[in-house]
Short mmCIF file of C-alpha atoms and ligand atoms in Angstrom, two decimals:
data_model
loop_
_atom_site.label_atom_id
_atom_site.label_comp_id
_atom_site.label_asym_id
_atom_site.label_seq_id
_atom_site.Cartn_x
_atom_site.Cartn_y
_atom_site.Cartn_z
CA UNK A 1 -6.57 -24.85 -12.94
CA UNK A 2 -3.43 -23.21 -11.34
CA UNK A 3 -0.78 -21.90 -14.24
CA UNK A 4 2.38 -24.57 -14.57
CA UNK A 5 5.33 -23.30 -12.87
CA UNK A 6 7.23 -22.61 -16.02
CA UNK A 7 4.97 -19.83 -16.83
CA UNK A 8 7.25 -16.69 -17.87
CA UNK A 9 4.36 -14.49 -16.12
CA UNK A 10 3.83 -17.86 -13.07
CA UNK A 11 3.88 -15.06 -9.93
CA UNK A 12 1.93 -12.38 -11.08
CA UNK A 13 -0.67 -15.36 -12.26
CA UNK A 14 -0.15 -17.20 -8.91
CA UNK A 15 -1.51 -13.70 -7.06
CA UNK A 16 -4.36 -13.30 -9.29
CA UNK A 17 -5.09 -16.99 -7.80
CA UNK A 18 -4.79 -15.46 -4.63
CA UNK A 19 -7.17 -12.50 -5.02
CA UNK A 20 -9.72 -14.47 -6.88
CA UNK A 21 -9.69 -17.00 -3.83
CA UNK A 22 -10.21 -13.73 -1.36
CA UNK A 23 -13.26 -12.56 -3.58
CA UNK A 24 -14.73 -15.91 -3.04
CA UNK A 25 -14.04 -16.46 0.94
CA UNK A 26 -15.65 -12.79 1.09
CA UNK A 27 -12.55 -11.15 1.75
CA UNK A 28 -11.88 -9.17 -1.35
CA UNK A 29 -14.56 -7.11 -3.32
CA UNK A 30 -15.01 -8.10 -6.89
CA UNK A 31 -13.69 -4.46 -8.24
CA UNK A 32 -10.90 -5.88 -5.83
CA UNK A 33 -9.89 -7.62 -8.97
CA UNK A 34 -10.39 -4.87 -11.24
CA UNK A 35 -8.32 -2.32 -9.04
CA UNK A 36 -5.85 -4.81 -9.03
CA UNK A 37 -5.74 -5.45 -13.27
CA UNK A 38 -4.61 -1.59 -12.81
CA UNK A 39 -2.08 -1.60 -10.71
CA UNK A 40 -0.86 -4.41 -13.06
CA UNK A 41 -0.87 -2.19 -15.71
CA UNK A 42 1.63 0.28 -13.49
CA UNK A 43 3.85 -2.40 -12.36
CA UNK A 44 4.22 -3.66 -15.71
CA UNK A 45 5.97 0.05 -16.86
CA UNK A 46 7.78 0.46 -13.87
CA UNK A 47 9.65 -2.78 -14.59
CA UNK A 48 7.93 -4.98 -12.06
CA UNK A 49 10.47 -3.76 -9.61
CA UNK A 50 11.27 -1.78 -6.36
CA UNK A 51 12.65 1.24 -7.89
CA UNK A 52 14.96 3.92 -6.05
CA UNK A 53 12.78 6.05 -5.58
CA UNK A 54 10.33 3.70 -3.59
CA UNK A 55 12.51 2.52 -1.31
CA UNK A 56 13.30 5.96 -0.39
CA UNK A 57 9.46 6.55 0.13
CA UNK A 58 9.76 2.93 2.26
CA UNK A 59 12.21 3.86 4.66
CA UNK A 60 10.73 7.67 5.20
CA UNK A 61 7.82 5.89 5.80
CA UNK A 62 9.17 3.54 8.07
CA UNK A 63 11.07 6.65 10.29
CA UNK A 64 7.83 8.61 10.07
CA UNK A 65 5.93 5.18 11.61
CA UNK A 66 8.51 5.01 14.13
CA UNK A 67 8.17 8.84 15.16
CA UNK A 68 4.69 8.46 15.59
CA UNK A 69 2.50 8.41 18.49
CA UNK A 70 -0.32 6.53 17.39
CA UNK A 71 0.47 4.78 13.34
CA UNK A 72 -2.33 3.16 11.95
CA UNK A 73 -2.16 0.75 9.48
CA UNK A 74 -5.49 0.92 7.25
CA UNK A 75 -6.36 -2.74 5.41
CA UNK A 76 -8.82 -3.35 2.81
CA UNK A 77 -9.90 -6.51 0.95
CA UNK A 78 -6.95 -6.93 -1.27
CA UNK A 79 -4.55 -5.72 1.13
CA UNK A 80 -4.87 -8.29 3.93
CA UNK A 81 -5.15 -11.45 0.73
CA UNK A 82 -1.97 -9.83 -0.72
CA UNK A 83 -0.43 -8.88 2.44
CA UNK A 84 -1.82 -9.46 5.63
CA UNK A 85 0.98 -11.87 7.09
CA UNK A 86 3.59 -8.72 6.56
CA UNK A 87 1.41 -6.67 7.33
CA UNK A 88 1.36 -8.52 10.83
CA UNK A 89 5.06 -8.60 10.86
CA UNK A 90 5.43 -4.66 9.73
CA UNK A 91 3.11 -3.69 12.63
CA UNK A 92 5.17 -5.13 15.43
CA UNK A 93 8.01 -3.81 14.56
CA UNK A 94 6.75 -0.27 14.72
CA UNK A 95 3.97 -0.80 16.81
CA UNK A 96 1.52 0.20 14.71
CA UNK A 97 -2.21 -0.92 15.47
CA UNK A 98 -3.90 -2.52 12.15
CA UNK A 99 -7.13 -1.80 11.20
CA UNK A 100 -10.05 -3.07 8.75
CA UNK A 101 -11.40 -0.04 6.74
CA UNK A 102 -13.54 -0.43 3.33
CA UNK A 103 -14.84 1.00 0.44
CA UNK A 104 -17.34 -1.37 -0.70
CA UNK A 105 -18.85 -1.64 3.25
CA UNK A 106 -20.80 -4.68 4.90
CA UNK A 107 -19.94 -5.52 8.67
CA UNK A 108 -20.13 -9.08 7.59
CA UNK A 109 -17.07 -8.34 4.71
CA UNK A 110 -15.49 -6.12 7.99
CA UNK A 111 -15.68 -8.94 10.15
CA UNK A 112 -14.58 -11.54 7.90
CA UNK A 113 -11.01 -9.73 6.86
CA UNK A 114 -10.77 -9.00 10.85
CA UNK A 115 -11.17 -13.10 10.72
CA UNK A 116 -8.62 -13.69 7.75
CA UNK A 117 -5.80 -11.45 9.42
CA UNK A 118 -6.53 -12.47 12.97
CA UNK A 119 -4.68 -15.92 11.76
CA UNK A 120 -1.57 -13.59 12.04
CA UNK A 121 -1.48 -13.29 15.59
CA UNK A 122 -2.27 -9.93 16.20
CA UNK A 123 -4.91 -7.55 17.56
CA UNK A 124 -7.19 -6.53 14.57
CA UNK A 125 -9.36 -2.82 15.18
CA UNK A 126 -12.74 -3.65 13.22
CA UNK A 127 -15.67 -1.82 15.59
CA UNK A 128 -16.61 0.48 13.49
CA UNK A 129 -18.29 2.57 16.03
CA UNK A 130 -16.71 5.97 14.95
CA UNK A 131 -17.06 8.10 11.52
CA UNK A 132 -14.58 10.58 10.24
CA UNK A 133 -16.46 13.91 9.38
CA UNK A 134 -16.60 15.34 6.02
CA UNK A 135 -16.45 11.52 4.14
CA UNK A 136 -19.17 10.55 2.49
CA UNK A 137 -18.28 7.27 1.29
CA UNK A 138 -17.93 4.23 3.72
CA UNK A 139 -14.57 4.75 4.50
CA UNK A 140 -15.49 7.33 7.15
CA UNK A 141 -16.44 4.52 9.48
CA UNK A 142 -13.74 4.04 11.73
CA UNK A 143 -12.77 2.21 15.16
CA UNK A 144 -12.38 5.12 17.86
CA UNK A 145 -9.04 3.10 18.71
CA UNK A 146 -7.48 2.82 15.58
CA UNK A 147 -7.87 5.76 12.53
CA UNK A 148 -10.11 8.38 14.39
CA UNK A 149 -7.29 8.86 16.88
CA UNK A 150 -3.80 8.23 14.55
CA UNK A 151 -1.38 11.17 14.33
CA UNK A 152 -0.28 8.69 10.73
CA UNK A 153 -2.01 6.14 8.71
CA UNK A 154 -0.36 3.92 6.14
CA UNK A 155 -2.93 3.31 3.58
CA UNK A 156 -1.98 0.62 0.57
CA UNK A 157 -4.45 0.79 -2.33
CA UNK A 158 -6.71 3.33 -1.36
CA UNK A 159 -9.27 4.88 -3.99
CA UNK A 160 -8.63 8.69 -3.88
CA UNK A 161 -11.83 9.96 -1.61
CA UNK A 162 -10.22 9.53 1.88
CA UNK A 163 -6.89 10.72 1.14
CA UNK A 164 -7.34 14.86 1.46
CA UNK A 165 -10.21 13.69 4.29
CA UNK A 166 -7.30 12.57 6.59
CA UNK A 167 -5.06 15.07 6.22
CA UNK A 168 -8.20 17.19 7.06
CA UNK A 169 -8.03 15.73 10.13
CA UNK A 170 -4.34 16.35 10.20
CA UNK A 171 -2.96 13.17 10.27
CA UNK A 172 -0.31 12.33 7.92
CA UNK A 173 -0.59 9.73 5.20
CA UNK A 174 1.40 7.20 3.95
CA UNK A 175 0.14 5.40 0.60
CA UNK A 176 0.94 2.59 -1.30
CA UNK A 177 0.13 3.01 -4.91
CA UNK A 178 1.23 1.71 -8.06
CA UNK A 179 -0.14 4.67 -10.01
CA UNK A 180 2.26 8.14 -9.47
CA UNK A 181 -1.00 9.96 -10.72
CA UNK A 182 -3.84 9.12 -8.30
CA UNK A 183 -5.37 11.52 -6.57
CA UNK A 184 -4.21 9.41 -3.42
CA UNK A 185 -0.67 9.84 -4.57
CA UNK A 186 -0.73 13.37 -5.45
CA UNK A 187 -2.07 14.20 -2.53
CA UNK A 188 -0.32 11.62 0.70
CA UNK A 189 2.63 12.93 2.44
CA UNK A 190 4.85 10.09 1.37
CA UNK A 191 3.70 8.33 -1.99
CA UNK A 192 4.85 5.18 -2.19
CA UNK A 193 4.92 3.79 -5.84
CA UNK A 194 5.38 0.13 -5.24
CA UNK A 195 3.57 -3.10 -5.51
CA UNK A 196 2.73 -3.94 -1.82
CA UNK A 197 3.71 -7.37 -2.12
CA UNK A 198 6.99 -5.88 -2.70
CA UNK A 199 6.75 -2.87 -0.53
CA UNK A 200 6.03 -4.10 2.90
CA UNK A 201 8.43 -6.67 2.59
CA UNK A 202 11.10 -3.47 1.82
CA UNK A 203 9.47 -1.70 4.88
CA UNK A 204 10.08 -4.68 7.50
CA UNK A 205 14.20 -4.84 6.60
CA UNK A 206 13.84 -0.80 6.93
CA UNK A 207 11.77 -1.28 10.11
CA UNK A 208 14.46 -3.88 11.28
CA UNK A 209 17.24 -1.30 10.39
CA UNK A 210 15.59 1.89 12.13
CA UNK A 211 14.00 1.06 15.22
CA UNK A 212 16.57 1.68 17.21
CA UNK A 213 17.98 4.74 15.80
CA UNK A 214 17.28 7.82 18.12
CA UNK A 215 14.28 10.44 17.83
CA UNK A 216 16.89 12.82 15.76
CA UNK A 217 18.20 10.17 13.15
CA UNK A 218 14.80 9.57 12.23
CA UNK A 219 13.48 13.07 12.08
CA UNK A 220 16.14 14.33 9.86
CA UNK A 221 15.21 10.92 7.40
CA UNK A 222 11.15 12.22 7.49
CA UNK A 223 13.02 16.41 6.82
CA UNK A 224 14.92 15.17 4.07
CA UNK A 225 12.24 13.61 2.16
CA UNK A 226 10.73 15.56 -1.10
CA UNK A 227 7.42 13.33 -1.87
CA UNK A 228 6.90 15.83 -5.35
CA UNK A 229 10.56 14.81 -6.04
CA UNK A 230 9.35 10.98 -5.55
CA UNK A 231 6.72 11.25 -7.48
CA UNK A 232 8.87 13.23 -10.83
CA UNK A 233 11.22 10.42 -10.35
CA UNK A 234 8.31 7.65 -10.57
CA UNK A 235 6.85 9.03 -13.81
CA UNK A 236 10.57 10.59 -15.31
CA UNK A 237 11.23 6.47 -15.03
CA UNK A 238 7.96 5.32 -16.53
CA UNK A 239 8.98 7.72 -19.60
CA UNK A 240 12.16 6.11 -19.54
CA UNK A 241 11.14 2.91 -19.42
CA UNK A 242 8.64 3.14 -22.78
CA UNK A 243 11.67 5.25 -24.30
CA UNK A 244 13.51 1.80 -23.98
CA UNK A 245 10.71 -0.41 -24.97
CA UNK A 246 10.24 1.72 -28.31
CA UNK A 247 13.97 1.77 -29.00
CA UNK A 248 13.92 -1.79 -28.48
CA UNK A 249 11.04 -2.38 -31.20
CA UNK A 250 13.20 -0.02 -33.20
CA UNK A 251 16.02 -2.32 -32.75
CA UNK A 252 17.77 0.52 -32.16
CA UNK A 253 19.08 -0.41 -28.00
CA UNK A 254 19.60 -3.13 -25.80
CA UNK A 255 16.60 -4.85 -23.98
CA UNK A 256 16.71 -5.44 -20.42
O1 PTJ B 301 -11.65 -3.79 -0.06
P1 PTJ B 301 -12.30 -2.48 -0.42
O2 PTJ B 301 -13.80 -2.55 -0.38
O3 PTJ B 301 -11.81 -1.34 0.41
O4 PTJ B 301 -11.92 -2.13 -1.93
C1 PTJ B 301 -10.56 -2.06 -2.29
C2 PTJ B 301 -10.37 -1.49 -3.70
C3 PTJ B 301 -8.91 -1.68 -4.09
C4 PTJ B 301 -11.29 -2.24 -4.67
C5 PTJ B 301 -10.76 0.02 -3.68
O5 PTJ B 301 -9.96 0.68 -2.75
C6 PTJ B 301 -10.63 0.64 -5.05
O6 PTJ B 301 -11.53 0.65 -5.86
O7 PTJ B 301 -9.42 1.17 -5.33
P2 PTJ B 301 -9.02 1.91 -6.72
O8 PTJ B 301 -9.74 3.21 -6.84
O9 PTJ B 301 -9.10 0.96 -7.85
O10 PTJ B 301 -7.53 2.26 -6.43
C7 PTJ B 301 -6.59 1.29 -6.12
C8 PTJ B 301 -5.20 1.83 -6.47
O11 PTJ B 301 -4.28 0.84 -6.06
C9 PTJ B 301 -5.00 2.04 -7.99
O12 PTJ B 301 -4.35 3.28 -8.19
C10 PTJ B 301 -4.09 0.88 -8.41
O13 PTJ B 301 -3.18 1.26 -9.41
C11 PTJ B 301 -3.36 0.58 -7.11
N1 PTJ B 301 -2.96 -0.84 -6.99
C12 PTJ B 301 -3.62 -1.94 -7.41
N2 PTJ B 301 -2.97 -3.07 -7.08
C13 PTJ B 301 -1.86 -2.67 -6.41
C14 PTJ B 301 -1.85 -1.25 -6.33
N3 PTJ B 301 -0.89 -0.56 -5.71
C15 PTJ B 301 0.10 -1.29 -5.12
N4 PTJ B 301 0.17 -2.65 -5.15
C16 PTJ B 301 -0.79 -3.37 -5.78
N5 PTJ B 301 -0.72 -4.71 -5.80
#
């Protein structure tokens, strides 16, 4: 049964609908759901909002899409259920190519996201005929169109193994991850702590804003940001945030 509409918490129940419909049309893994619960967790002590200091990771990200020769965007079973018709819309705009790429691997589960986002009216990279050296897990397989050859990949909710792999291959990444302390966002070149149902919707009005801003404009965007100075601010306003909640079980400050 779907949650009534007056639900306090009616969204965030409406897109664990959403998810648990992609597990069972094939599109989602199961620990799809569980990966999600976490970045729940995140979202919930950041405030459940875009923060400053994500949409300062959005639009470097954005200028550092638009500088590149070859951007990449990298989607995964919760991804393209949470996001795959902005995702479509995102990679226009930049002219980014999209690509299926999976942890928990099957070519059937590959070809059946390719399916889901193909609905979107773009071209989706799913061969899988390539593998990025030094991975062990099944993210190494890759389309020789799309990831093997990027100069930058955007890669929303990413499990920590591929991360320090790309950048191996010196390409630069762009994440999207609710948790400042992954090993993903410790490690990407812009971190972007942010749901995704939130950020790529940020990323499209930046896209909108920026693309046709000269080669210069954008470069000194991507030289001016600090992605360890992102991250401090993302955890400096998780402590924050708790400080609140405990004065406010204190009763000693306002609630917000
Ligand atoms: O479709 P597959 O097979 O590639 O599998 C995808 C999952 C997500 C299951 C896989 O990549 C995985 O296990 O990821 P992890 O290790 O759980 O990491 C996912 C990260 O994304 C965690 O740090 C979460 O906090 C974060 N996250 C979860 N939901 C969101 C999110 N970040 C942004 N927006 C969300 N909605």
């Amino acid at each position: 049964m779907l949650p009534p509409k007056s639900h306090p918490r009616y969204h965030s129940l409406m897109t664990r609908e959403k998810l648990v419909e992609g597990v069972k049309m094939g599109v989602t893994a199961i620990q799809g759901l569980i990966a999600h619960g976490r970045g729940e967790a995140f979202d919930y002590i950041l405030g459940e909002k875009s923060r400053n200091f994500a949409l300062k990771a959005e639009k470097a990200a954005v200028a550092m899409m638009l500088l590149a020769n070859h951007p990449v965007i990298s989607v995964n079973g919760n991804a393209a259920i949470l996001s795959g018709k902005e995702i479509a819309e995102l990679s226009k705009i930049v002219n980014a190519k999209v690509e299926v790429n999976v942890f928990h691997f099957s070519r059937e589960r590959v070809q059946k996201i390719k399916k889901y986002l193909d609905q979107f009216g773009i071209e989706v990279l799913a061969a899988c005929d390539a593998e990025l050296k030094g991975l062990e897990s099944a993210r190494r397989i890759v389309d020789s169109r799309g990831i093997l050859i990027a100069d930058v990949v955007l890669v929303p909710l990413e499990d920590g193994d591929r991360c320090e792999i790309l950048k191996k291959h010196k390409k630069k990444v762009i994440a999207i991850d609710l948790n400042p302390l992954s090993r993903t966002s410790l490690m990407a070149d812009i971190t972007i702590v942010d749901n995704i149902t939130r950020a790529i919707p940020n990323m499209i009005k930046f896209a909108r804003e920026l693309k046709d801003k000269s080669k210069e404009e954008l470069e000194k965007i991507v030289s001016e940001y600090d992605n360890k100075k992102i991250l401090a601010e993302a955890i400096i306003s998780i402590r924050e945030y708790l400080t609140e909640r405990v004065n406010e079980v204190l009763g000693l400050g306002e609630s917000n």
